[in-house]
mmCIF file of C-alpha atoms in Angstrom:
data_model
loop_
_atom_site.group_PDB
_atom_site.id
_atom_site.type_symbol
_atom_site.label_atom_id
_atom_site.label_comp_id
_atom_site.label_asym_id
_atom_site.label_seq_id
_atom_site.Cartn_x
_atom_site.Cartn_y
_atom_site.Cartn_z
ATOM 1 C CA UNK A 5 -31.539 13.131 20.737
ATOM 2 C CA UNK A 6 -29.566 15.918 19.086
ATOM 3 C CA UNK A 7 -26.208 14.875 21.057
ATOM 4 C CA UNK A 8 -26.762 10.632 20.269
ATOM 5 C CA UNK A 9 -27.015 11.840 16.634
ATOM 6 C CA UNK A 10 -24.322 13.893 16.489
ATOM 7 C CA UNK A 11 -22.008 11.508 18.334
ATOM 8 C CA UNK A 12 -23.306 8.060 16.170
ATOM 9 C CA UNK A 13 -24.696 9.831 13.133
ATOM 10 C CA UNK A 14 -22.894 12.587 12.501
ATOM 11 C CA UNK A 15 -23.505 13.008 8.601
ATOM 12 C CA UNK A 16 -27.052 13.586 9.383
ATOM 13 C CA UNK A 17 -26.776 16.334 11.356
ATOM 14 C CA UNK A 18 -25.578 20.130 10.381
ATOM 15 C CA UNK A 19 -22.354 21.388 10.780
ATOM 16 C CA UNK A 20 -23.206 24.191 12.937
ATOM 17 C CA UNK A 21 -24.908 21.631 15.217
ATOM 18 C CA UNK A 22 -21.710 19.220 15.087
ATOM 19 C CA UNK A 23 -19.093 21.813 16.040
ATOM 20 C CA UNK A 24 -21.650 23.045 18.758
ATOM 21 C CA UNK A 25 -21.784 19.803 20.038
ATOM 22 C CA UNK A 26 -18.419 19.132 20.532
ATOM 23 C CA UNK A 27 -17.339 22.262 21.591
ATOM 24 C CA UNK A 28 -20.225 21.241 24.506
ATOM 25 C CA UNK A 29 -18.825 18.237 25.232
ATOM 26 C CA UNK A 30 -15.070 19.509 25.029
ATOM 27 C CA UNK A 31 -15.569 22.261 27.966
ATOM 28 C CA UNK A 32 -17.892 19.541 30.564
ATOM 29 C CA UNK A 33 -14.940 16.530 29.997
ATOM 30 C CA UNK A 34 -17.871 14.276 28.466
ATOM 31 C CA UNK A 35 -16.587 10.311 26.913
ATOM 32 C CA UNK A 36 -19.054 9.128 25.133
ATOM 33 C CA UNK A 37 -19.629 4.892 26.043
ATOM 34 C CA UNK A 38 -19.314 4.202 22.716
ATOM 35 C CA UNK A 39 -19.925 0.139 23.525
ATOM 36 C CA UNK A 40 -23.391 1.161 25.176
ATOM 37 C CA UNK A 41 -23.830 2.931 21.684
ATOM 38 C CA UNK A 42 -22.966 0.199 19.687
ATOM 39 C CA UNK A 43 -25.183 -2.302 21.401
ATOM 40 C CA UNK A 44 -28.162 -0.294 20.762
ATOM 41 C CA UNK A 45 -27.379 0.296 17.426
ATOM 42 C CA UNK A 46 -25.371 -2.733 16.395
ATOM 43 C CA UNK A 47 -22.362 -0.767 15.424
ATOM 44 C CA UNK A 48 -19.174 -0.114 16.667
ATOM 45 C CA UNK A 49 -18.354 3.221 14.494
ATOM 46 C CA UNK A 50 -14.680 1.288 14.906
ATOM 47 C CA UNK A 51 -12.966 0.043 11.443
ATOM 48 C CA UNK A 52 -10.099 -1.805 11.328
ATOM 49 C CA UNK A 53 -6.980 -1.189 9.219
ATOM 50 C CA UNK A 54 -4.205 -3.795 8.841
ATOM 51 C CA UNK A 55 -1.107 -2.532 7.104
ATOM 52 C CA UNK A 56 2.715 -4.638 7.095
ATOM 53 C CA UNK A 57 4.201 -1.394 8.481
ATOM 54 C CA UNK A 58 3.920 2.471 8.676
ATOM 55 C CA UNK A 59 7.638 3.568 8.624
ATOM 56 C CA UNK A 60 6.922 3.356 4.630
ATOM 57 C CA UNK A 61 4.661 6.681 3.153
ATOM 58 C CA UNK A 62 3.559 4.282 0.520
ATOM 59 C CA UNK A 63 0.772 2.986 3.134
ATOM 60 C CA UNK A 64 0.869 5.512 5.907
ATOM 61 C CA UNK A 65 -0.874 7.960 3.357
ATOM 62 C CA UNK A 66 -3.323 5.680 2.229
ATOM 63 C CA UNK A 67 -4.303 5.143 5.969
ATOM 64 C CA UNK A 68 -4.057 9.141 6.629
ATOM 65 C CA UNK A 69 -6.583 9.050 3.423
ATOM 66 C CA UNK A 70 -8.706 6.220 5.051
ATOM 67 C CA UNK A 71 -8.813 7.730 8.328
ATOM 68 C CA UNK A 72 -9.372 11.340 7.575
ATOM 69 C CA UNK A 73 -12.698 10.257 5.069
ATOM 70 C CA UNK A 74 -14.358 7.808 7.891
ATOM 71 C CA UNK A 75 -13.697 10.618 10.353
ATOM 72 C CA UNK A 76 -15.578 12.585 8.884
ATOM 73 C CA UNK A 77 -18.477 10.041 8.975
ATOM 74 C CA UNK A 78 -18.362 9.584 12.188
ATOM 75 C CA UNK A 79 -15.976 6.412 11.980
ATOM 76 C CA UNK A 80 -12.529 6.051 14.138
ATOM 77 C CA UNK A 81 -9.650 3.651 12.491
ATOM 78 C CA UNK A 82 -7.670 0.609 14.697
ATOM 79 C CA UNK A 83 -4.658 0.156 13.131
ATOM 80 C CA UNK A 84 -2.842 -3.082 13.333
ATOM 81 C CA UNK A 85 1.084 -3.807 11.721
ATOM 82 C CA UNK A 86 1.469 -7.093 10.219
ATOM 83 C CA UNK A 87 5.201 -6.613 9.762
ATOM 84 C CA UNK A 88 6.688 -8.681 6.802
ATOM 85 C CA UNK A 89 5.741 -11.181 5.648
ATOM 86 C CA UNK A 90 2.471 -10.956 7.053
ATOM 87 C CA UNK A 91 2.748 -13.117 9.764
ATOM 88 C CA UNK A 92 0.934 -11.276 12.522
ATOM 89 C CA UNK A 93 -2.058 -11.046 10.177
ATOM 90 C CA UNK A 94 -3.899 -13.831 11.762
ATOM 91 C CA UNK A 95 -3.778 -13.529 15.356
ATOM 92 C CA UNK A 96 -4.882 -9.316 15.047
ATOM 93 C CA UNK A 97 -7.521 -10.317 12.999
ATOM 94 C CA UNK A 98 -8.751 -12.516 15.829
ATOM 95 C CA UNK A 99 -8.207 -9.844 18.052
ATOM 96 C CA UNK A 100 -9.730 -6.692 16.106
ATOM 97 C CA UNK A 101 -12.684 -8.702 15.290
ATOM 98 C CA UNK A 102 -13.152 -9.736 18.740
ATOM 99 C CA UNK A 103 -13.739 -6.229 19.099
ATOM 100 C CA UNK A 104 -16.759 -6.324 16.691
ATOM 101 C CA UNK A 105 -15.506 -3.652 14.097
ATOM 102 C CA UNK A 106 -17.807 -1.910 11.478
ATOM 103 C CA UNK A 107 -15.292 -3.145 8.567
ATOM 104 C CA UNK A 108 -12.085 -4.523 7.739
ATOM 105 C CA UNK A 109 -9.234 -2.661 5.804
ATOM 106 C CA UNK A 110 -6.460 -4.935 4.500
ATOM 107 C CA UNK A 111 -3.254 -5.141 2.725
ATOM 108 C CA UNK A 112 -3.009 -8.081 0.120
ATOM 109 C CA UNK A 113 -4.961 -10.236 -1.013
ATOM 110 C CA UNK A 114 -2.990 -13.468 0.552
ATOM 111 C CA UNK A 115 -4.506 -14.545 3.616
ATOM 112 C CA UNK A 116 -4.807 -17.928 5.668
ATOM 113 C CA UNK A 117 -7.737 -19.732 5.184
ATOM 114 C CA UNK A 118 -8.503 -19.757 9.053
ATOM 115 C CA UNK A 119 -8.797 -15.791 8.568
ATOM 116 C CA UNK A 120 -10.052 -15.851 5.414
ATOM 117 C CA UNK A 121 -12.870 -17.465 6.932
ATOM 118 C CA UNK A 122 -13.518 -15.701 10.297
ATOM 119 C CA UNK A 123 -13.936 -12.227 7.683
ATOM 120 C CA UNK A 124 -16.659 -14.342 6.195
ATOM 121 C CA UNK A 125 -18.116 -15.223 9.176
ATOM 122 C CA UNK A 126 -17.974 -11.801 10.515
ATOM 123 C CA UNK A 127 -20.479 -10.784 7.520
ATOM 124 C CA UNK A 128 -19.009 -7.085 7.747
ATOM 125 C CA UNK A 129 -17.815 -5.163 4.301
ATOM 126 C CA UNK A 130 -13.757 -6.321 3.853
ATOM 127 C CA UNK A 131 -11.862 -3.949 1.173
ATOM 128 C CA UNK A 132 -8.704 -5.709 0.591
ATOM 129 C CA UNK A 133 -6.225 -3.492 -0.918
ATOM 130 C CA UNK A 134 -2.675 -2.847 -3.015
ATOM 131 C CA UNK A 135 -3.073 -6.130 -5.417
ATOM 132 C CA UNK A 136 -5.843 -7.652 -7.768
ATOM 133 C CA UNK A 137 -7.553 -10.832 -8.288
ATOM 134 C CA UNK A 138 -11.241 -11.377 -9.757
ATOM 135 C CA UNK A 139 -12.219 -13.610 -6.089
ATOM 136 C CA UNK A 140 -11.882 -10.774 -3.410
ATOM 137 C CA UNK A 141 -13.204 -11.751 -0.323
ATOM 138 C CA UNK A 142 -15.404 -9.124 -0.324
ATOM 139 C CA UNK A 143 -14.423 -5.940 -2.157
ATOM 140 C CA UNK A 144 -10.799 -4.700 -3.427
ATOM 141 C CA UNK A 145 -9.165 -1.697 -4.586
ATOM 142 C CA UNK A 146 -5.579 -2.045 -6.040
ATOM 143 C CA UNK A 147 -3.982 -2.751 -8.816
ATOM 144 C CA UNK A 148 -1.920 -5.366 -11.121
ATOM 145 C CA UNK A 149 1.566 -6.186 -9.824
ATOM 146 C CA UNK A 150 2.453 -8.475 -13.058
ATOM 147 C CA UNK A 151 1.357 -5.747 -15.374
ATOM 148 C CA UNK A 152 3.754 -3.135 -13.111
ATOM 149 C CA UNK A 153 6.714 -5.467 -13.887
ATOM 150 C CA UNK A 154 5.727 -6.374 -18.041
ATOM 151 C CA UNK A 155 5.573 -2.395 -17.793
ATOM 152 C CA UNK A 156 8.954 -1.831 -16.536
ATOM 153 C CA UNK A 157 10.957 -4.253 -18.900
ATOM 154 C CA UNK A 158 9.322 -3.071 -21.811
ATOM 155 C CA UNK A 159 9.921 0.399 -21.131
ATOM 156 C CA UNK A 160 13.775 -0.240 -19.766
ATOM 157 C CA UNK A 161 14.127 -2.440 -23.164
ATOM 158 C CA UNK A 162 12.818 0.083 -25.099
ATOM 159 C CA UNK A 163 15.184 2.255 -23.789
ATOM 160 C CA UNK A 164 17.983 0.382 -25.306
ATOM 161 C CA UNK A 165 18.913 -1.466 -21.597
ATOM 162 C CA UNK A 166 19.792 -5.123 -22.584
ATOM 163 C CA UNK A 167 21.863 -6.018 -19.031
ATOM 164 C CA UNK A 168 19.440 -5.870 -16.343
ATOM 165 C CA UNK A 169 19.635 -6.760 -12.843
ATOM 166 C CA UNK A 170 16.833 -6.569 -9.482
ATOM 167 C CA UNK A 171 17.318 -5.359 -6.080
ATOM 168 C CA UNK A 172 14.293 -6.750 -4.532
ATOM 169 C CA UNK A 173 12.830 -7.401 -1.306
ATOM 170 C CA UNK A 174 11.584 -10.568 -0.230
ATOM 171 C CA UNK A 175 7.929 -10.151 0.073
ATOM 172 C CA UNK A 176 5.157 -11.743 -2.451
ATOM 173 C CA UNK A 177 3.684 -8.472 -3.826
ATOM 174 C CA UNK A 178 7.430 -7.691 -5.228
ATOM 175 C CA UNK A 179 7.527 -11.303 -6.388
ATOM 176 C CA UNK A 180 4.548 -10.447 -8.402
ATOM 177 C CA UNK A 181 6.215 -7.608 -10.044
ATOM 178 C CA UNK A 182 9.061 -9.426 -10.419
ATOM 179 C CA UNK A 183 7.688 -12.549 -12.303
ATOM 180 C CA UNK A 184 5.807 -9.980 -14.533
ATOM 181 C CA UNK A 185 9.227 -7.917 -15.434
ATOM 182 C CA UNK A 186 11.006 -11.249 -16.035
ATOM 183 C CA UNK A 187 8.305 -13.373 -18.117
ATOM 184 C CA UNK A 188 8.013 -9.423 -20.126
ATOM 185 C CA UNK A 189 11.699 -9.429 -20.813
ATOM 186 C CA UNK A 190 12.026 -12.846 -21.871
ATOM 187 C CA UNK A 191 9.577 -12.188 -24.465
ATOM 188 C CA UNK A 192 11.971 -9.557 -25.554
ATOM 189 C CA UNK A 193 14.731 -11.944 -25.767
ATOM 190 C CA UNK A 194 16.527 -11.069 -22.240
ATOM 191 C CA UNK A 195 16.939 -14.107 -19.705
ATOM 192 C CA UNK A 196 20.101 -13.040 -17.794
ATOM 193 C CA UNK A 197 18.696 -11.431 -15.139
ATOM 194 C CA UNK A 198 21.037 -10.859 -12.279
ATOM 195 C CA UNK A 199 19.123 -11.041 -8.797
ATOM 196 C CA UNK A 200 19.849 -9.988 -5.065
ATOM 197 C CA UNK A 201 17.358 -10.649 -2.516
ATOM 198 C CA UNK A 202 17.039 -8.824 0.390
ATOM 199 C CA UNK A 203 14.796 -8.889 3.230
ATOM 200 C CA UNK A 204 11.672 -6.467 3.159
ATOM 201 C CA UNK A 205 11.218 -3.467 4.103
ATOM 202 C CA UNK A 206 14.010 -2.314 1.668
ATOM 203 C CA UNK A 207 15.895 1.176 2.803
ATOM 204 C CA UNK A 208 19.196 2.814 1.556
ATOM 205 C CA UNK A 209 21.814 0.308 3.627
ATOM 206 C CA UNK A 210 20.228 -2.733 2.096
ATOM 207 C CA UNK A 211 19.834 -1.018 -1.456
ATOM 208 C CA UNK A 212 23.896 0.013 -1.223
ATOM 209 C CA UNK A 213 24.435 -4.039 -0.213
ATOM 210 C CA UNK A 214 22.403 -5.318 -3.022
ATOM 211 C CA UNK A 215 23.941 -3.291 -6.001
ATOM 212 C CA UNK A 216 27.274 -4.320 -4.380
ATOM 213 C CA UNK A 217 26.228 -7.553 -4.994
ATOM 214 C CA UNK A 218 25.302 -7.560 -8.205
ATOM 215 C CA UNK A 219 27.825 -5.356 -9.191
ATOM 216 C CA UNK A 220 30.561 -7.664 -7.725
ATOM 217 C CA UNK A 221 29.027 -11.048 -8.647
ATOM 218 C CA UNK A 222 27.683 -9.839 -12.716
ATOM 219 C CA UNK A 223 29.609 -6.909 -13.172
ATOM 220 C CA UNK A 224 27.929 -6.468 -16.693
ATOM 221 C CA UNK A 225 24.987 -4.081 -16.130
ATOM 222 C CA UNK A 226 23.258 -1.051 -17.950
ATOM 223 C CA UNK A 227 19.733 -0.908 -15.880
ATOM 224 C CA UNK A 228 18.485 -1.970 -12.240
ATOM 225 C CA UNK A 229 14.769 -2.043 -11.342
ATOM 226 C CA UNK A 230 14.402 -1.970 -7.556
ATOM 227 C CA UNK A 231 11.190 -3.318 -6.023
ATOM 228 C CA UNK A 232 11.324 0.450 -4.055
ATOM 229 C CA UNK A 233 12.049 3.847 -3.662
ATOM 230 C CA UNK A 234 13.877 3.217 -0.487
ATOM 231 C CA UNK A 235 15.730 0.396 -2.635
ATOM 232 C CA UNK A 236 16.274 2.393 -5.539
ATOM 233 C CA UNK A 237 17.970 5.544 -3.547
ATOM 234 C CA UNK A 238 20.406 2.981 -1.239
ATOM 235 C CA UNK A 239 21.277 1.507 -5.323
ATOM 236 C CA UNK A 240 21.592 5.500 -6.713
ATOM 237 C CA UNK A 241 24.274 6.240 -3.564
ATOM 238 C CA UNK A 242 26.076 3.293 -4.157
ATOM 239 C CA UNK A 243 26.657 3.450 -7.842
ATOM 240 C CA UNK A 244 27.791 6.943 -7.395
ATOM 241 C CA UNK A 245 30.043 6.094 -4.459
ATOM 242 C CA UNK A 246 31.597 3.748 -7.311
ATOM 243 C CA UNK A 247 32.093 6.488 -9.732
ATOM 244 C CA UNK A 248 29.242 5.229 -12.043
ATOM 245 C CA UNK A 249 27.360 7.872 -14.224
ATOM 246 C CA UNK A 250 23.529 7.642 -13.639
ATOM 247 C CA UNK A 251 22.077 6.811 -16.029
ATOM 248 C CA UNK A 252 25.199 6.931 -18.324
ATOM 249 C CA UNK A 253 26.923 3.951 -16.997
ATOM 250 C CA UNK A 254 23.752 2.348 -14.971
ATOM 251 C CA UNK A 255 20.060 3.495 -14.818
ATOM 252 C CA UNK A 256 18.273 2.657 -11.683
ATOM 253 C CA UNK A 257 14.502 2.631 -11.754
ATOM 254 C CA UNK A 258 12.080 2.322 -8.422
ATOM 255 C CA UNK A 259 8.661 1.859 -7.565
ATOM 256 C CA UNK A 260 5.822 3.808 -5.342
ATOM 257 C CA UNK A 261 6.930 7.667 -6.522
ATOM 258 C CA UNK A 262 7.999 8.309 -2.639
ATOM 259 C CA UNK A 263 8.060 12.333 -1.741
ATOM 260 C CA UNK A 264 12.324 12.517 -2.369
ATOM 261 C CA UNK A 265 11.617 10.233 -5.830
ATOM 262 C CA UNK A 266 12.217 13.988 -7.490
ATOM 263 C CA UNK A 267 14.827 15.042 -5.439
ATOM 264 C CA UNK A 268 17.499 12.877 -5.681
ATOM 265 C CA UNK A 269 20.477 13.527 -7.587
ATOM 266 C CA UNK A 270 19.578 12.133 -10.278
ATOM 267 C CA UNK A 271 16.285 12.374 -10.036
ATOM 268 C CA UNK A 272 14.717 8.645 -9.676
ATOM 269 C CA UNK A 273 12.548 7.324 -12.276
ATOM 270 C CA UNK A 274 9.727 5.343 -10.607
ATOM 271 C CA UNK A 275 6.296 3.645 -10.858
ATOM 272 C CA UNK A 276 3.637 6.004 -9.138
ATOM 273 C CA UNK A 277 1.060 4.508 -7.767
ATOM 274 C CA UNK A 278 -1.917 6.756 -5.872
ATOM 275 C CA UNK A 279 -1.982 5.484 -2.645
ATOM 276 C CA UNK A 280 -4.253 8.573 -1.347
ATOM 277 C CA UNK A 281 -6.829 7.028 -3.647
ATOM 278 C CA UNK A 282 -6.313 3.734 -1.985
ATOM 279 C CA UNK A 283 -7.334 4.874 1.095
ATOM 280 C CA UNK A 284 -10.188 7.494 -0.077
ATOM 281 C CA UNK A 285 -11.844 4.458 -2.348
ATOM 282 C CA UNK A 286 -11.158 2.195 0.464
ATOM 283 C CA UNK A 287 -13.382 4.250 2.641
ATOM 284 C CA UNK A 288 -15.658 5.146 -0.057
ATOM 285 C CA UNK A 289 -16.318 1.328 -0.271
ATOM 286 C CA UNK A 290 -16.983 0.823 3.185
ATOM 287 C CA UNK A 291 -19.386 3.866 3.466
ATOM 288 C CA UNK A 292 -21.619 2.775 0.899
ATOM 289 C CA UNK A 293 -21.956 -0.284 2.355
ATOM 290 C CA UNK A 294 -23.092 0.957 5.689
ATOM 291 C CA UNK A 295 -25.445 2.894 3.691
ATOM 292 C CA UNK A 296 -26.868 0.043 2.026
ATOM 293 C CA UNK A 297 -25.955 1.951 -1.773
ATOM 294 C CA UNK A 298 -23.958 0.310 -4.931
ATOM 295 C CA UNK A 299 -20.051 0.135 -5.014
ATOM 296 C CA UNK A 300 -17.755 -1.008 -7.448
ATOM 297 C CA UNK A 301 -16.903 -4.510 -6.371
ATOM 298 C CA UNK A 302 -13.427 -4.425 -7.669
ATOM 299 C CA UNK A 303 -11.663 -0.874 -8.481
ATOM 300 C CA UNK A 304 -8.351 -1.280 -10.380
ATOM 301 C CA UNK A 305 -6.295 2.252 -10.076
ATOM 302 C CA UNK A 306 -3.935 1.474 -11.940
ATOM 303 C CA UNK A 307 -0.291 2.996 -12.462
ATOM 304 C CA UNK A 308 1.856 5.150 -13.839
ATOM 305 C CA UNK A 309 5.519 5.277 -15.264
ATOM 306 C CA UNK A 310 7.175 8.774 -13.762
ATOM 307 C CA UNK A 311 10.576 8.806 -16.182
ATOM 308 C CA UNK A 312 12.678 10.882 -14.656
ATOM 309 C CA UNK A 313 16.615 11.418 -14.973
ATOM 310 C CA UNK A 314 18.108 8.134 -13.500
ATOM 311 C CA UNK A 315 16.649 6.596 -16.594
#
């Protein structure tokens, strides 16, 4: 009984007992049929974790977070790539929850409503994650895309930037933002707003192309908001491969605080949002659920403004 529990319950048993246990079953080769397990107990001790991609740190460390806390419960993580837009979403939901998981983790609150109603169906807990509404499906942790926007016009505007332009990728949680820094700075009495599109994921070649753009269809700018880091640094190489002083000439501004945000010459102001905590809470959610005990339905984390030289 000592083994089952420490292979399906492993929070309720020491950790002297756990390590001995798998140091036991290490040295004699044993598998666990965790499907044999799961049919006895009705659970799978599988969540699954749906994420558009994980060549960006922005989610890969809130999935490190998310795996690493349900680890230690016992719990191992599927991961599934949706790519952008999220148009793989539907058919690996039909496939992960063929697979009967324990939970669902997912990224966005947008989904069809064939999936949104096979999650319902399922009747397992669903943290949806990295945007906010008041109708989750189930339960959400994220945070306010408009207000991340209003946020960064105001504070560019305060800064004295009138001519602003947007290298921004084409997928809806950057619309979001974008909407929000628009409808703020047309409070403030700026419409112009020069725009280039790109396809999403952003990185430095398509952040280089887009400030060309601008740059060669406006001309006239003082500040640049970029709907990423990756966006923002491709913008920060290509003004100064034009000679412009940053932030003299042109301030560039990112979002998501990625690890070379300080490091860059100058270094890029950004928004910072705490992924880690997306993941933690995300698992946090999910755990108290299994253990029939209260969570916070909705958990906004907010955000943060990180000024740093570019601005």
């Amino acid at each position: 009984m000592t083994v089952s529990r420490a292979i399906n319950r492993p929070e309720l048993v020491t950790k002297d007992t756990l390590e001995h246990v798998r140091e036991v079953i290490a040295r004699s080769g044993y598998v666990p049929n965790l499907l044999a397990g799961g049919l006895a107990s009705k659970r799978s001790r599988l969540v699954a974790a749906i994420v558009p991609t994980i060549g960006n740190s922005i989610f890969a460390e809130a999935v490190e977070c998310l795996t690493d806390r349900l680890g230690e419960a016992g719990y191992k993580v599927l991961l599934g790539l949706s790519g952008y837009p999220a148009s793989r979403e539907d058919e690996l939901l039909a496939t992960v929850l063929s697979r009967r998981p324990d939970a669902v983790f997912l990224t966005g609150i947008t989904h069809s409503p064939e999936s949104r109603q096979r999650l319902l169906a399922a009747k397992i807990p669903v943290v949806e994650t990295w945007d906010l509404t008041p109708t989750p499906i189930d339960m959400l942790v994220g945070f306010s895309h408009e207000k991340v926007g209003r946020a960064v016009a105001n504070y560019l505007i305060d800064k004295g930037y009138r001519h602003l332009g947007l290298v921004w990728a084409s997928d809806e949680r950057a619309a979001i933002r974008r909407r929000g820094f628009e409808d703020a700075a047309a409070e403030r009495g700026v419409t112009d707003i020069k725009v280039a599109i790109l396809p999403a994921p952003g990185n430095l070649k398509l952040g280089r192309e887009g400030l060309a753009k601008l740059l060669d269809e406006a001309g006239d700018l003082d500040a640049v908001f970029c709907s990423s880091d990756a966006l923002a640094q491709g913008v920060l190489t290509e003004a100064q491969a034009r000679g412009l002083a940053v932030p003299g000439d042109l301030a560039i501004m990112g979002f998501g605080d990625l690890e070379f945000a300080p490091y860059t010459y100058p270094s890029l102001s950004t928004v910072r949002i705490d992924r880690r905590a997306i993941g933690l809470l995300s698992a946090e959610a999910m755990l108290a659920r299994f253990g029939d005990r209260p969570f916070e339905k909705i958990v906004d984390i907010g955000f943060e403004i990180v000024e740093r030289a570019s601005t």
